[in-house]
Short mmCIF file of N, CA, C and O in Angstrom, two decimals:
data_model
loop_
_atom_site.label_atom_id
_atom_site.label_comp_id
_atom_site.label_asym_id
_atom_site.label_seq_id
_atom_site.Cartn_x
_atom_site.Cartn_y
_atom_site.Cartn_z
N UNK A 16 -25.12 13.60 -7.11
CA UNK A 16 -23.97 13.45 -6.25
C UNK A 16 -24.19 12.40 -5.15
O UNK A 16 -23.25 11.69 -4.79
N UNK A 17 -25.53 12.30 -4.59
CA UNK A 17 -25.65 11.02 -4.03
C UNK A 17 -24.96 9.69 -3.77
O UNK A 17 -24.39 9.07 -2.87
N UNK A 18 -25.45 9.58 -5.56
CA UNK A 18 -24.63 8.46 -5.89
C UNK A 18 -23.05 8.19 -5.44
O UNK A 18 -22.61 7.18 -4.90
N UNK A 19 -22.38 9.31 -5.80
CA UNK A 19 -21.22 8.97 -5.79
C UNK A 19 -20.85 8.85 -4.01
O UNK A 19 -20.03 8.08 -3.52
N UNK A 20 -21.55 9.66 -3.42
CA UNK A 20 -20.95 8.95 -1.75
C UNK A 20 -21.44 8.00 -1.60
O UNK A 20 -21.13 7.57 -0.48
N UNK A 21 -22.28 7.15 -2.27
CA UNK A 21 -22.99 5.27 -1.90
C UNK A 21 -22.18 4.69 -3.12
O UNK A 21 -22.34 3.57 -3.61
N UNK A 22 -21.48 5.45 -3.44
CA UNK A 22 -20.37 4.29 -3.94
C UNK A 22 -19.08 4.60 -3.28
O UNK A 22 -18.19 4.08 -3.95
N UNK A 23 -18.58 5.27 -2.19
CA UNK A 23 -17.46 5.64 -1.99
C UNK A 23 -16.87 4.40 -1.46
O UNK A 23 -15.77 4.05 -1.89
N UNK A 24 -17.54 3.65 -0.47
CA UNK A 24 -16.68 2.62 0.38
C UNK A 24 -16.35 1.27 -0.70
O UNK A 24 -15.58 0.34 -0.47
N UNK A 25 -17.11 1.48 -1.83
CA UNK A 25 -16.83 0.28 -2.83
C UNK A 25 -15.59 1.39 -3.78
O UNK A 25 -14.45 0.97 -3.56
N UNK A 26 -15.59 2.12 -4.33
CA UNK A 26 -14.42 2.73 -4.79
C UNK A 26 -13.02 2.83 -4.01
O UNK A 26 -11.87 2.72 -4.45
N UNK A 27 -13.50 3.09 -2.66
CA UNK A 27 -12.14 2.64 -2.01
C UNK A 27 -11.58 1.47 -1.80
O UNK A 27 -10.39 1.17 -1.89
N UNK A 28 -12.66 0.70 -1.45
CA UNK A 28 -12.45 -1.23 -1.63
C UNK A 28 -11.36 -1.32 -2.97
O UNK A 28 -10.19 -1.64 -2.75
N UNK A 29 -11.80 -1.03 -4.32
CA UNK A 29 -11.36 -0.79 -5.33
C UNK A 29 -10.04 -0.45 -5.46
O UNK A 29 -9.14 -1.15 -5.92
N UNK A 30 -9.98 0.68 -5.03
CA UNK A 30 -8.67 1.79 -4.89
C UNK A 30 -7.23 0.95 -4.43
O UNK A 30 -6.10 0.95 -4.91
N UNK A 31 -8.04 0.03 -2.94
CA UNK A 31 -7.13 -0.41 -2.31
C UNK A 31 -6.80 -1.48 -2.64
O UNK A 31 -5.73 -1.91 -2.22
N UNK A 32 -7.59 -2.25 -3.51
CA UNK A 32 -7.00 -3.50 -3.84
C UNK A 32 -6.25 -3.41 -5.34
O UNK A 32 -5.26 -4.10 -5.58
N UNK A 33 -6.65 -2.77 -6.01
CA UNK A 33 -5.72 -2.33 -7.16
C UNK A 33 -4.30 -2.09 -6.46
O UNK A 33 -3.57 -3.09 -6.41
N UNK A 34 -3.67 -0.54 -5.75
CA UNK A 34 -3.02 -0.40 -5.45
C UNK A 34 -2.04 -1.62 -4.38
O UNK A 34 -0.83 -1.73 -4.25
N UNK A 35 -3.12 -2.34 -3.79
CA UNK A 35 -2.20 -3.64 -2.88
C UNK A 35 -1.35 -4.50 -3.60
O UNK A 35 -0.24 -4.87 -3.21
N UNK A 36 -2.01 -4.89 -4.87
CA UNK A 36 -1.86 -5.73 -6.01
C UNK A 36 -0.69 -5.42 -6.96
O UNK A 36 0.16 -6.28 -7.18
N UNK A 37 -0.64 -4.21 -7.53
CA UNK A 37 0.33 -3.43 -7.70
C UNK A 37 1.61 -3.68 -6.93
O UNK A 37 2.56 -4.33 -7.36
N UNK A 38 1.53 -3.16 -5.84
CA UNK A 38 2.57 -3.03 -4.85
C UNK A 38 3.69 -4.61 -4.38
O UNK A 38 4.90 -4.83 -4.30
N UNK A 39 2.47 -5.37 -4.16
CA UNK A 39 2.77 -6.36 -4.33
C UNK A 39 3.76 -7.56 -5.00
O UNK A 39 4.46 -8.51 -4.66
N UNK A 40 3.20 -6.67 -6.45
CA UNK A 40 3.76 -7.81 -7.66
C UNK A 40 5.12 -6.88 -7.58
O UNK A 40 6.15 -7.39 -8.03
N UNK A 41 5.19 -5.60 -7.05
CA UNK A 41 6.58 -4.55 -7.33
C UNK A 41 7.34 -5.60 -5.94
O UNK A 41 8.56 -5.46 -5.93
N UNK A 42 7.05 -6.14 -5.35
CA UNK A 42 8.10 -6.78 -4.52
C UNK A 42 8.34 -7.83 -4.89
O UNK A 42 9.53 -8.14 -4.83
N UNK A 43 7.55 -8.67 -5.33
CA UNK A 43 7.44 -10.02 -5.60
C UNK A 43 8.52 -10.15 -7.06
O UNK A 43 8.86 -11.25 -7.48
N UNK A 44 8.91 -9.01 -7.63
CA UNK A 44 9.31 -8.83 -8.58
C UNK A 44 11.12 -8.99 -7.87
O UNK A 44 11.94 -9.86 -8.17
N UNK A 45 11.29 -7.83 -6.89
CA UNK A 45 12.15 -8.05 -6.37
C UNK A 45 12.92 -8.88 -5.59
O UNK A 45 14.15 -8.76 -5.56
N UNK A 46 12.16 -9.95 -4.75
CA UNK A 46 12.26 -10.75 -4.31
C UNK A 46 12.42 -12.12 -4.89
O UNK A 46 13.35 -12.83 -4.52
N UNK A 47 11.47 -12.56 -5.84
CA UNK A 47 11.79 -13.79 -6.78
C UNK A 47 11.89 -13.56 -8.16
O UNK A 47 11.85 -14.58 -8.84
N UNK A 48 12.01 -12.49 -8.76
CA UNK A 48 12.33 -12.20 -9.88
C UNK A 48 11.49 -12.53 -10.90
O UNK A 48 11.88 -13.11 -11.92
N UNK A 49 10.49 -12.25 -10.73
CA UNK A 49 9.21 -12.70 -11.07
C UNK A 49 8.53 -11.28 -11.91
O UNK A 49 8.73 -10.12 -11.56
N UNK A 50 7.61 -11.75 -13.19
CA UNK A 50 6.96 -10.56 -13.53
C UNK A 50 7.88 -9.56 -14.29
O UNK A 50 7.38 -8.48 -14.60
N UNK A 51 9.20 -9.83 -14.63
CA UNK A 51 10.41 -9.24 -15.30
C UNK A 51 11.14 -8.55 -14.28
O UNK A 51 11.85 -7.73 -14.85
N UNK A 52 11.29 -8.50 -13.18
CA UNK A 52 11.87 -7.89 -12.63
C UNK A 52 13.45 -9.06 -12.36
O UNK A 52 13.85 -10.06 -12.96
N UNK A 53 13.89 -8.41 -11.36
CA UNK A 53 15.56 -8.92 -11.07
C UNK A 53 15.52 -9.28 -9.31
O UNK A 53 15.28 -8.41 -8.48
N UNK A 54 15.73 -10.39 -9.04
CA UNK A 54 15.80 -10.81 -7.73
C UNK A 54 16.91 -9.89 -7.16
O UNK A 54 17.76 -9.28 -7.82
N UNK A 55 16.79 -9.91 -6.07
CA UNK A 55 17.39 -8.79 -5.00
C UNK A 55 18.47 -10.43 -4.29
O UNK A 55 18.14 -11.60 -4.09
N UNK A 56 19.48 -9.84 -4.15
CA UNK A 56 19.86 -11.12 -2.92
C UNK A 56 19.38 -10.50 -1.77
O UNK A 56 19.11 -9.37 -1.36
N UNK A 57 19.38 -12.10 -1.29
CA UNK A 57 18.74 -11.60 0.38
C UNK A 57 19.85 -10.93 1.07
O UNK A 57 21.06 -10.92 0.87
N UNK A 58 18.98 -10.29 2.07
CA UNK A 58 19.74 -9.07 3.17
C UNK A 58 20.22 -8.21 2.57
O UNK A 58 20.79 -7.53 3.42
N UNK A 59 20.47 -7.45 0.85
CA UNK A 59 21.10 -6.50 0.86
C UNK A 59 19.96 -5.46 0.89
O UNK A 59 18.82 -5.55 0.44
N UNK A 60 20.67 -4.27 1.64
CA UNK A 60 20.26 -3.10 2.56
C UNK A 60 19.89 -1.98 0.90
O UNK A 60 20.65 -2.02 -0.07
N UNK A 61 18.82 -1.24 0.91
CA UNK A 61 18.02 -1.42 1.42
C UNK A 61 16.88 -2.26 0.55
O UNK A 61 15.74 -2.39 1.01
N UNK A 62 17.20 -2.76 -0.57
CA UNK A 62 16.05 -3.17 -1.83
C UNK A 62 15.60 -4.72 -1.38
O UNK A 62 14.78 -5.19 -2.16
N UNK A 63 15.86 -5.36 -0.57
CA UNK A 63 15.94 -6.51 -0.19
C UNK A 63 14.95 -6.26 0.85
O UNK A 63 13.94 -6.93 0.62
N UNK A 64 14.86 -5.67 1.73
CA UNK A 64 14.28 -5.49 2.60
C UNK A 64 13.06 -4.43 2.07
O UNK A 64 11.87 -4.60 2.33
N UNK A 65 13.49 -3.52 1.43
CA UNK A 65 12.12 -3.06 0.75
C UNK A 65 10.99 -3.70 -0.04
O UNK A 65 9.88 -3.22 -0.23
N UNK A 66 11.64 -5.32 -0.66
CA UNK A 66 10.98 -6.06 -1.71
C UNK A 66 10.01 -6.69 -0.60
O UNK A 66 8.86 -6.88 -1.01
N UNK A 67 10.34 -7.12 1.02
CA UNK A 67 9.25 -8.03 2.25
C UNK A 67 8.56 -6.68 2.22
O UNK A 67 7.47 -6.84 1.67
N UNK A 68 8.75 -5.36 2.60
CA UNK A 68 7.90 -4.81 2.98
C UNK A 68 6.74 -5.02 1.39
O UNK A 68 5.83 -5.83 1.23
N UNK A 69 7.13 -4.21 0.67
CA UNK A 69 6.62 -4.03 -0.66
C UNK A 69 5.61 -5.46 -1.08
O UNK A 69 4.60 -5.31 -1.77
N UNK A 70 6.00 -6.69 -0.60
CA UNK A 70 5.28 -7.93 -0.45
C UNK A 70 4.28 -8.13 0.41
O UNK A 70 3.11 -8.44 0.19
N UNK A 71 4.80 -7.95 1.33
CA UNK A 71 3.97 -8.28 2.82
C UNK A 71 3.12 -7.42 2.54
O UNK A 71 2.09 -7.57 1.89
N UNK A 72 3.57 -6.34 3.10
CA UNK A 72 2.69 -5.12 2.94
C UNK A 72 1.65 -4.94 1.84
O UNK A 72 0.63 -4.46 2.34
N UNK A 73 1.56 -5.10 0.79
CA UNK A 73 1.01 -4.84 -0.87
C UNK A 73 -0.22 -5.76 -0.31
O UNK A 73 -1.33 -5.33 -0.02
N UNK A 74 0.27 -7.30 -0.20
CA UNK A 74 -0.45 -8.40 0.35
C UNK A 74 -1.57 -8.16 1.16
O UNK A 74 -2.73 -8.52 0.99
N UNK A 75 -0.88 -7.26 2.39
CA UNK A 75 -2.14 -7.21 3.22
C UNK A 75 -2.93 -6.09 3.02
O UNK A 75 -4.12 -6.14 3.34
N UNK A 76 -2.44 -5.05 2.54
CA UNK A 76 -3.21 -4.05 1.88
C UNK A 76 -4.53 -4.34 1.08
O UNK A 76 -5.64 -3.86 1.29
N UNK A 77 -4.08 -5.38 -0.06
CA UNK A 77 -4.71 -6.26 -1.33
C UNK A 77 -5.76 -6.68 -0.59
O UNK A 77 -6.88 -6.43 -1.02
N UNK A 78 -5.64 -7.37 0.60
CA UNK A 78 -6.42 -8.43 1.29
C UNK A 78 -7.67 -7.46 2.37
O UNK A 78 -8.80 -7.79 2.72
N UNK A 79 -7.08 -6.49 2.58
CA UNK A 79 -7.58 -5.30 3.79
C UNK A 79 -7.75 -6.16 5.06
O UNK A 79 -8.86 -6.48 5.49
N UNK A 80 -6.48 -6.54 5.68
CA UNK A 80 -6.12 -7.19 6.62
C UNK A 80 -5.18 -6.38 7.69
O UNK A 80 -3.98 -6.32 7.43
N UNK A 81 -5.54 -5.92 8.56
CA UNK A 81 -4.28 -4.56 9.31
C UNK A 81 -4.09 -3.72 8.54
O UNK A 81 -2.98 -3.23 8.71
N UNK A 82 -4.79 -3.16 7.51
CA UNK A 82 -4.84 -2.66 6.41
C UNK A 82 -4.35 -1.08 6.84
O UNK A 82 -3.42 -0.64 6.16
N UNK A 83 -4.89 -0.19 7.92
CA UNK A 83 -4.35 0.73 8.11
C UNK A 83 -2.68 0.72 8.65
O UNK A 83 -1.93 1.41 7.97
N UNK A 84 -2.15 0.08 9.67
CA UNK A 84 -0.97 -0.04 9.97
C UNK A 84 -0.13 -0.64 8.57
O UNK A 84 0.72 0.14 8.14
N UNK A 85 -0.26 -1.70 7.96
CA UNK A 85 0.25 -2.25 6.87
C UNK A 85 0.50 -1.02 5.99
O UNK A 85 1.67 -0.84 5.66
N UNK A 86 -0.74 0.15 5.42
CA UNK A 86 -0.52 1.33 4.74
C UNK A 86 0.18 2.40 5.04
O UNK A 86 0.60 3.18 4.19
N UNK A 87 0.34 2.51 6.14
CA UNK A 87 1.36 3.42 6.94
C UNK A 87 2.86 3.26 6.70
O UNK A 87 3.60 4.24 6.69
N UNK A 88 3.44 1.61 6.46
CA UNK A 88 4.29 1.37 6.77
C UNK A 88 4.76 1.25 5.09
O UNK A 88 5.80 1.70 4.62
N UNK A 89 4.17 0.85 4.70
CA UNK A 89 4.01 0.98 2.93
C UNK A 89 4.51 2.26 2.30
O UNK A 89 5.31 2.36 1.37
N UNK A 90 3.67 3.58 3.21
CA UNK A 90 3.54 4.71 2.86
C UNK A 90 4.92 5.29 3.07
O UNK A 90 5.74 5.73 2.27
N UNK A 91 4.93 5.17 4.53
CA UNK A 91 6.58 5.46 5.09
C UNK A 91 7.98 4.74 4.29
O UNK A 91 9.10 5.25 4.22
N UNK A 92 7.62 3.61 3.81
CA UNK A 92 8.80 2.91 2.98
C UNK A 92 8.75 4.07 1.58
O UNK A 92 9.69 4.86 1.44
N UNK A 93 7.43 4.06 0.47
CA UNK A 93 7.97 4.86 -0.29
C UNK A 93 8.70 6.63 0.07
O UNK A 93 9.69 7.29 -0.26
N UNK A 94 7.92 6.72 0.63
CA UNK A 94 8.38 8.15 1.41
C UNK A 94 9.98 7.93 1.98
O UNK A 94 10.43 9.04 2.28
N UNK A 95 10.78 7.02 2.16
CA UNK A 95 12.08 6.74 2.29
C UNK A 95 12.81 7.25 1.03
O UNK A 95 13.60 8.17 0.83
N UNK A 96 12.01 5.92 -0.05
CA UNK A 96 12.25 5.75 -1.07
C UNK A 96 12.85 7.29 -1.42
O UNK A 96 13.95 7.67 -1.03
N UNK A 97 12.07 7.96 -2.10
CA UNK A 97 11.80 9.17 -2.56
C UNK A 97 12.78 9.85 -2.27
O UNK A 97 13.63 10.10 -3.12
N UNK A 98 12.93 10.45 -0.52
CA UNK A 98 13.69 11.43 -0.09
C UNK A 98 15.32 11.17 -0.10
O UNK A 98 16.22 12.01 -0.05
N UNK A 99 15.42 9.33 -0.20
CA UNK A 99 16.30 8.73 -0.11
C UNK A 99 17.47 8.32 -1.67
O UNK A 99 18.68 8.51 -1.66
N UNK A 100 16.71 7.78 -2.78
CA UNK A 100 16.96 7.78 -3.56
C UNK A 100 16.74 8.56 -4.93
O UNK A 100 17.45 8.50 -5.93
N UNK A 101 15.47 9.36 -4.70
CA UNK A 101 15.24 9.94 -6.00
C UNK A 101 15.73 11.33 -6.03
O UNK A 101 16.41 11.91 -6.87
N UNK A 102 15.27 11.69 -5.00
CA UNK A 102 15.32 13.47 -4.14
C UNK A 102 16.50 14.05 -4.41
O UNK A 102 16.55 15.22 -4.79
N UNK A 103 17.86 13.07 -4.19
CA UNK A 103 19.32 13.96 -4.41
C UNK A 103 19.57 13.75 -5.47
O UNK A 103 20.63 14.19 -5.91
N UNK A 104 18.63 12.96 -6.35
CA UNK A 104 19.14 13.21 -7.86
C UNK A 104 18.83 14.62 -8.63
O UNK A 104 19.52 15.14 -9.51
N UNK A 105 17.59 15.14 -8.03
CA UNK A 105 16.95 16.43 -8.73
C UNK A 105 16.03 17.28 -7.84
O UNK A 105 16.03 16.62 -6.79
N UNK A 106 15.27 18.33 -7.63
CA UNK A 106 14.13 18.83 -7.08
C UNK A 106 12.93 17.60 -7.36
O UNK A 106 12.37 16.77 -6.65
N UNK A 107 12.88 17.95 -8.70
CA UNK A 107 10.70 17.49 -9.35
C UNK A 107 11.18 16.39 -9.13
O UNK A 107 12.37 16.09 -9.08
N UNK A 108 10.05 15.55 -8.94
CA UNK A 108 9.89 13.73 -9.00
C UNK A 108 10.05 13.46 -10.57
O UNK A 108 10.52 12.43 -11.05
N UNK A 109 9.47 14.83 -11.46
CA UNK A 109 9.95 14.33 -13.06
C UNK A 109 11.32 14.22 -13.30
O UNK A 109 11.85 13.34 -13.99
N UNK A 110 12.01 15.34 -12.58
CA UNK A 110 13.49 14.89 -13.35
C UNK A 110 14.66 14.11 -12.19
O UNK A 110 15.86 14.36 -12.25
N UNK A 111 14.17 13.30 -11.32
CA UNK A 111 14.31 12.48 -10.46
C UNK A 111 13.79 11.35 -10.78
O UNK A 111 14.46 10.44 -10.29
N UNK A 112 12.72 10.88 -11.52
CA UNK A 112 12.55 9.18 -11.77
C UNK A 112 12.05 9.17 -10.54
O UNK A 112 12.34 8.12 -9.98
N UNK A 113 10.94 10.40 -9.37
CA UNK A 113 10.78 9.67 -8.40
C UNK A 113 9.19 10.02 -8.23
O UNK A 113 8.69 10.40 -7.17
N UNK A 114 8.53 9.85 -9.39
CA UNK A 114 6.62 9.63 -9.81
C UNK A 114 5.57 8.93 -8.88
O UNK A 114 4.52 9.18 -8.29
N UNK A 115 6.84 7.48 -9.16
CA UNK A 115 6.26 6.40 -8.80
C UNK A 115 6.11 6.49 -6.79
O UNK A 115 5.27 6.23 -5.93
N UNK A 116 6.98 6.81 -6.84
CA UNK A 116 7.53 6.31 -5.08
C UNK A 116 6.88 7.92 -4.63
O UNK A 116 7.57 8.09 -3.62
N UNK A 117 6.41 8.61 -4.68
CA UNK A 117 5.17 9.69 -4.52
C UNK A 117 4.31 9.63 -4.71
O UNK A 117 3.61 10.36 -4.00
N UNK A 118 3.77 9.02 -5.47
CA UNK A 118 2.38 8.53 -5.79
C UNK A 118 2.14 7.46 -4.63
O UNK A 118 1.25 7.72 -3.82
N UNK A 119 2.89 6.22 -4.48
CA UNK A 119 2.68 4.90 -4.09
C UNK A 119 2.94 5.71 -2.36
O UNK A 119 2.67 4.86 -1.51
N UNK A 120 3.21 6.60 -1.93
CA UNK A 120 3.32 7.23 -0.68
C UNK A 120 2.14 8.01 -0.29
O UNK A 120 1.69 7.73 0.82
N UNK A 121 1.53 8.92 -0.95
CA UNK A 121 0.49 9.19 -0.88
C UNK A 121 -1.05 8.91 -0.93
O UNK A 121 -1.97 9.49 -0.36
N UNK A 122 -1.05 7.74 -1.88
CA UNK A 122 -1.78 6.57 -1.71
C UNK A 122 -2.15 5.97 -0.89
O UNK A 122 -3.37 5.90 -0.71
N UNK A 123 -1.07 5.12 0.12
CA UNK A 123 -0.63 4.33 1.16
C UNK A 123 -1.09 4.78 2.14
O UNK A 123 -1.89 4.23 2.90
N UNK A 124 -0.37 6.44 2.28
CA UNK A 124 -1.00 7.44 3.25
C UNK A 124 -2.66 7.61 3.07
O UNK A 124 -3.28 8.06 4.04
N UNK A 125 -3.43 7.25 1.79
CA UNK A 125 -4.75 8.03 1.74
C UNK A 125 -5.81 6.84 2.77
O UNK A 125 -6.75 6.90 3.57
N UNK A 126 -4.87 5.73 2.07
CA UNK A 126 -5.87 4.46 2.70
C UNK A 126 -5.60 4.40 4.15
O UNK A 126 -6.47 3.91 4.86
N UNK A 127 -4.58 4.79 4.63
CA UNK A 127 -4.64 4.37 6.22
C UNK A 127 -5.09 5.37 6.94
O UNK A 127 -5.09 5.21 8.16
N UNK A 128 -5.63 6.74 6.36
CA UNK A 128 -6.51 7.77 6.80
C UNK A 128 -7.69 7.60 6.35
O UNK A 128 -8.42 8.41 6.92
N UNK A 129 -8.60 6.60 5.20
CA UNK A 129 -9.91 6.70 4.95
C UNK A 129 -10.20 5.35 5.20
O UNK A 129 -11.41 5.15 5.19
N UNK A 130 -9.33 4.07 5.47
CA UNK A 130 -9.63 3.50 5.76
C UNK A 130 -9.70 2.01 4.69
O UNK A 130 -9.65 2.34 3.50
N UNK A 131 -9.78 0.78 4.87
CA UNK A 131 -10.10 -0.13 3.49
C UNK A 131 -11.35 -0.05 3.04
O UNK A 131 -11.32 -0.32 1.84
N UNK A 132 -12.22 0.13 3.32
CA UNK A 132 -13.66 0.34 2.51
C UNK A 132 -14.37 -0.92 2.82
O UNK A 132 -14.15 -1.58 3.83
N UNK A 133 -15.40 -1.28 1.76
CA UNK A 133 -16.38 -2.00 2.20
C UNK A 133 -15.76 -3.69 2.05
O UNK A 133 -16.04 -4.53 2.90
N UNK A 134 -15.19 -3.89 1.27
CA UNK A 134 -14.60 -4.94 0.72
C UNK A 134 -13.04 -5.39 1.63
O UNK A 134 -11.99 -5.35 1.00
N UNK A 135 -13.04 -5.69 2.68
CA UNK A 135 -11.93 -6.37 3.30
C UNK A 135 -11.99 -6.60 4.38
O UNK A 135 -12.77 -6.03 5.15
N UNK A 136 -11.19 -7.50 4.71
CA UNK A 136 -10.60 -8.68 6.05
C UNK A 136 -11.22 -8.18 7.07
O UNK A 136 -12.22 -8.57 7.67
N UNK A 137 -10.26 -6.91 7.26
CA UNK A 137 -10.67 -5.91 8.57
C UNK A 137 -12.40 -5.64 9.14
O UNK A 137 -12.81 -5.59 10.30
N UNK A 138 -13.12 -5.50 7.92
CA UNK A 138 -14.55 -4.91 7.68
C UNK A 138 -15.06 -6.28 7.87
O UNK A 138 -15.81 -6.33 8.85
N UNK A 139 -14.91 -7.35 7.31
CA UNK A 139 -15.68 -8.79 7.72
C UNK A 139 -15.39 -9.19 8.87
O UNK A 139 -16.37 -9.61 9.48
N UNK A 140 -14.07 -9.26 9.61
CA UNK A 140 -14.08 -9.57 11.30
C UNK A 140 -14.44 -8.47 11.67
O UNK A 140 -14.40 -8.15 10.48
N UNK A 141 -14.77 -7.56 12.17
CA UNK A 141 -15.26 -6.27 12.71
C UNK A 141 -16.76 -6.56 12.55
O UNK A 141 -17.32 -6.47 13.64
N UNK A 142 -17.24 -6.74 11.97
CA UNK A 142 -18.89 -7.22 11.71
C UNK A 142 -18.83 -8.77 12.30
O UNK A 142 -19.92 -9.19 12.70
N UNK A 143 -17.91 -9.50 12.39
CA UNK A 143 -18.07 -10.78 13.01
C UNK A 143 -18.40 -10.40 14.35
O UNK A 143 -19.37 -10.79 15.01
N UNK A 144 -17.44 -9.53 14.72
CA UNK A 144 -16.88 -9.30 16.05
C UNK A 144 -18.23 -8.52 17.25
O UNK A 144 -18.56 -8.63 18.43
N UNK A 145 -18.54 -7.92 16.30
CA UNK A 145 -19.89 -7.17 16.57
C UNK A 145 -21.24 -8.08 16.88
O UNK A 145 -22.25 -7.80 17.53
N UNK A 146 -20.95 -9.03 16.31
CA UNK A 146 -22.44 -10.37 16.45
C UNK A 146 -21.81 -11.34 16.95
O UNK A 146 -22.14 -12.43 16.48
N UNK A 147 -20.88 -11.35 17.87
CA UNK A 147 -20.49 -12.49 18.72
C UNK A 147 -20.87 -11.67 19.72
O UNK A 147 -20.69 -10.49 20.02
N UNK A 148 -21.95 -13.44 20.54
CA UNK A 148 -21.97 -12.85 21.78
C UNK A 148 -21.01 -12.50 22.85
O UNK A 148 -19.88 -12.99 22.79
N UNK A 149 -21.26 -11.83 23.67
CA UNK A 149 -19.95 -11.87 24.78
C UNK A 149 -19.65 -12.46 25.53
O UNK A 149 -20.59 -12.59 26.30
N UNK A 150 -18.36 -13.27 26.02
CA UNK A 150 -18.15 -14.21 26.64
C UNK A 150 -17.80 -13.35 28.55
O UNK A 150 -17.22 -12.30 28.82
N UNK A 151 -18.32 -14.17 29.28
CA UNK A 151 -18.12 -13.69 30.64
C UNK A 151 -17.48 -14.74 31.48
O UNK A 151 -17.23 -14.51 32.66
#
């Protein structure tokens, strides 16, 4: 069992960049119609504006750049999603079509409570930041 906690911060590195990447291409899809998806026109309420978050957000997630706030806001968009569009179709997320946007919420939520792991933005300036001397 060792093992597996000296691999945890590289499995989450993992975790999070899969899932950023993911998320990502799900906006990028919406936004330029890219990847088979269907461009959104701009400004319409709310898939248009969900496709920047779903971009931006995915992006910096991917990158582990503000990675906790970015996941929060990720998290909170599908968590819209869900209660918003899938929820009054049915109870279960199975007979709602709403899997995806629960999963991608809880996720979002896991990383901005454990953090990006060993592998990102955040973790390389934070170690910069730490070996700069201090300026007076």
């Amino acid at each position: 069992m060792n093992f597996l906690e000296t691999a945890r911060p590289y499995v989450l590195s993992i975790f999070r960049i899969v899932v950023g990447l993911l998320f990502a291409c799900h906006g990028a899809a919406k936004l330029f119609g890219v990847l088979g998806g269907e461009a959104v026109p701009v400004g319409v309420w709310p898939q248009w504006y969900a496709g920047i978050i779903e971009f931006v957000g995915g992006g910096l997630v991917l990158l582990g750049l503000a990675t906790r706030i970015a996941a929060l806001v990720c998290s909170g968009e599908m968590a819209y999603a869900y209660f918003v569009v899938h929820q009054p179709k049915a109870l279960w997320p199975l007979q709602n079509e709403g899997e995806l946007a629960a999963v991608y919420s809880w996720s979002f939520l896991l990383i901005a409570v454990l953090g990006p792991g060993i592998w990102a933005l955040d973790t390389l300036l934070g170690r910069a930041r730490k070996r700069a001397p201090a300026r007076n």
